[in-house]
């Protein structure tokens, strides 16, 4: 009787074993995407894949890249935010650096979605740095 419970037959045993097997056999990017998708729903944000050009949106995700892109003498800080479904490029015009905006950081951004070269973009978004979870 006690052996069965220890062997994964208890009320939490089967689910825990499935989650462990999934974590061990799934690609790290897929696990990260699943985790981010859960946080998006919890923070009342929209999934990037559901956002359309011209809409006022709030998105939440992890910054994959952050780079300075000088365009015709105007500094532009660009960051790719990934929420588990799709990427959104965040663009701050006239900025060379913003404290806390760095790869791996989770942020919530708000603004109006635009399209640039077929990619979703938020220009000068309002943003909140999120604590690590």
Short mmCIF file of C-alpha atoms in Angstrom, two decimals:
data_model
loop_
_atom_site.label_atom_id
_atom_site.label_comp_id
_atom_site.label_asym_id
_atom_site.label_seq_id
_atom_site.Cartn_x
_atom_site.Cartn_y
_atom_site.Cartn_z
CA UNK A 1 0.00 0.00 0.00
CA UNK A 2 2.76 2.47 0.94
CA UNK A 3 4.83 1.30 -2.03
CA UNK A 4 2.10 2.24 -4.52
CA UNK A 5 1.87 5.80 -3.19
CA UNK A 6 5.65 6.19 -3.47
CA UNK A 7 5.64 4.69 -6.94
CA UNK A 8 3.55 7.52 -8.38
CA UNK A 9 0.08 6.03 -7.85
CA UNK A 10 -1.06 8.61 -5.26
CA UNK A 11 -3.33 11.52 -6.16
CA UNK A 12 -0.40 13.73 -7.18
CA UNK A 13 1.92 10.98 -8.40
CA UNK A 14 0.70 10.48 -11.98
CA UNK A 15 0.38 14.20 -12.81
CA UNK A 16 3.77 14.95 -11.31
CA UNK A 17 5.39 12.13 -13.24
CA UNK A 18 3.80 13.34 -16.50
CA UNK A 19 5.04 16.88 -15.90
CA UNK A 20 8.54 15.59 -15.14
CA UNK A 21 8.63 13.44 -18.29
CA UNK A 22 7.36 16.39 -20.36
CA UNK A 23 10.05 18.71 -18.93
CA UNK A 24 12.77 16.14 -19.64
CA UNK A 25 11.70 15.41 -23.21
CA UNK A 26 10.46 18.77 -24.52
CA UNK A 27 12.56 21.41 -26.27
CA UNK A 28 13.56 24.26 -23.93
CA UNK A 29 12.04 26.88 -26.28
CA UNK A 30 8.70 25.08 -26.21
CA UNK A 31 8.75 24.91 -22.40
CA UNK A 32 9.58 28.62 -22.25
CA UNK A 33 6.72 29.38 -24.64
CA UNK A 34 4.26 27.39 -22.47
CA UNK A 35 5.44 29.20 -19.34
CA UNK A 36 5.16 32.63 -20.98
CA UNK A 37 1.66 31.87 -22.32
CA UNK A 38 0.46 31.08 -18.78
CA UNK A 39 1.84 34.40 -17.48
CA UNK A 40 0.20 36.33 -20.33
CA UNK A 41 -3.22 35.05 -19.30
CA UNK A 42 -2.57 35.72 -15.60
CA UNK A 43 -1.60 39.37 -16.27
CA UNK A 44 -4.65 40.22 -18.44
CA UNK A 45 -2.41 40.78 -21.43
CA UNK A 46 -3.14 39.73 -25.00
CA UNK A 47 -1.25 37.08 -26.89
CA UNK A 48 0.86 38.66 -29.62
CA UNK A 49 -0.61 36.30 -32.21
CA UNK A 50 -4.07 37.77 -31.49
CA UNK A 51 -3.01 41.43 -31.85
CA UNK A 52 -3.88 43.29 -35.05
CA UNK A 53 -2.48 46.46 -36.57
CA UNK A 54 -4.07 49.61 -35.16
CA UNK A 55 -5.25 48.01 -31.91
CA UNK A 56 -4.32 49.37 -28.48
CA UNK A 57 -2.84 46.35 -26.69
CA UNK A 58 -1.03 45.16 -23.59
CA UNK A 59 1.47 42.36 -24.18
CA UNK A 60 3.69 40.53 -21.73
CA UNK A 61 6.76 38.52 -22.58
CA UNK A 62 10.49 38.02 -22.34
CA UNK A 63 12.99 40.17 -24.24
CA UNK A 64 14.98 38.00 -26.62
CA UNK A 65 17.20 40.69 -28.11
CA UNK A 66 17.98 44.33 -27.39
CA UNK A 67 19.99 46.42 -29.83
CA UNK A 68 20.82 50.02 -30.68
CA UNK A 69 19.98 50.80 -34.28
CA UNK A 70 21.08 54.23 -35.42
CA UNK A 71 18.82 55.30 -38.28
CA UNK A 72 19.79 58.52 -40.05
CA UNK A 73 21.41 60.12 -36.96
CA UNK A 74 18.50 59.27 -34.63
CA UNK A 75 19.32 56.59 -32.09
CA UNK A 76 16.69 53.84 -31.87
CA UNK A 77 16.61 51.18 -29.16
CA UNK A 78 14.85 48.03 -30.36
CA UNK A 79 13.92 44.95 -28.36
CA UNK A 80 12.18 41.76 -29.45
CA UNK A 81 9.51 40.71 -26.96
CA UNK A 82 8.38 37.06 -27.19
CA UNK A 83 5.25 35.91 -25.35
CA UNK A 84 5.20 32.24 -26.27
CA UNK A 85 3.14 32.73 -29.42
CA UNK A 86 4.82 35.40 -31.52
CA UNK A 87 7.32 38.23 -31.34
CA UNK A 88 6.61 41.96 -31.10
CA UNK A 89 9.36 44.51 -31.72
CA UNK A 90 9.45 47.31 -29.15
CA UNK A 91 10.99 50.51 -30.52
CA UNK A 92 12.04 53.51 -28.46
CA UNK A 93 12.94 56.42 -30.73
CA UNK A 94 15.75 58.71 -29.60
CA UNK A 95 16.96 56.32 -26.89
CA UNK A 96 20.36 54.68 -26.68
CA UNK A 97 19.78 52.75 -23.48
CA UNK A 98 16.98 52.17 -20.96
CA UNK A 99 17.91 50.73 -17.55
CA UNK A 100 16.32 47.29 -17.10
CA UNK A 101 15.68 46.73 -20.81
CA UNK A 102 18.00 43.79 -21.39
CA UNK A 103 17.79 40.31 -22.93
CA UNK A 104 16.06 37.77 -20.70
CA UNK A 105 14.02 40.38 -18.82
CA UNK A 106 10.24 39.93 -18.63
CA UNK A 107 8.23 43.07 -19.28
CA UNK A 108 4.66 44.19 -19.85
CA UNK A 109 4.32 46.69 -22.71
CA UNK A 110 1.36 48.77 -23.79
CA UNK A 111 0.74 50.73 -26.97
CA UNK A 112 -0.77 50.67 -30.45
CA UNK A 113 0.32 47.82 -32.73
CA UNK A 114 1.81 48.83 -36.07
CA UNK A 115 3.32 46.75 -38.85
CA UNK A 116 6.86 47.25 -40.18
CA UNK A 117 8.28 44.94 -42.81
CA UNK A 118 5.61 42.36 -41.96
CA UNK A 119 6.46 42.37 -38.23
CA UNK A 120 4.36 43.65 -35.32
CA UNK A 121 5.83 46.75 -33.68
CA UNK A 122 5.04 48.96 -30.69
CA UNK A 123 6.62 52.42 -30.95
CA UNK A 124 7.59 54.16 -27.69
CA UNK A 125 5.50 51.76 -25.59
CA UNK A 126 4.61 52.30 -21.98
CA UNK A 127 6.31 49.43 -20.14
CA UNK A 128 6.61 47.81 -16.72
CA UNK A 129 9.56 45.68 -15.69
CA UNK A 130 8.34 42.41 -14.16
CA UNK A 131 9.93 40.59 -11.26
CA UNK A 132 11.49 37.21 -11.96
CA UNK A 133 9.13 34.28 -11.46
#
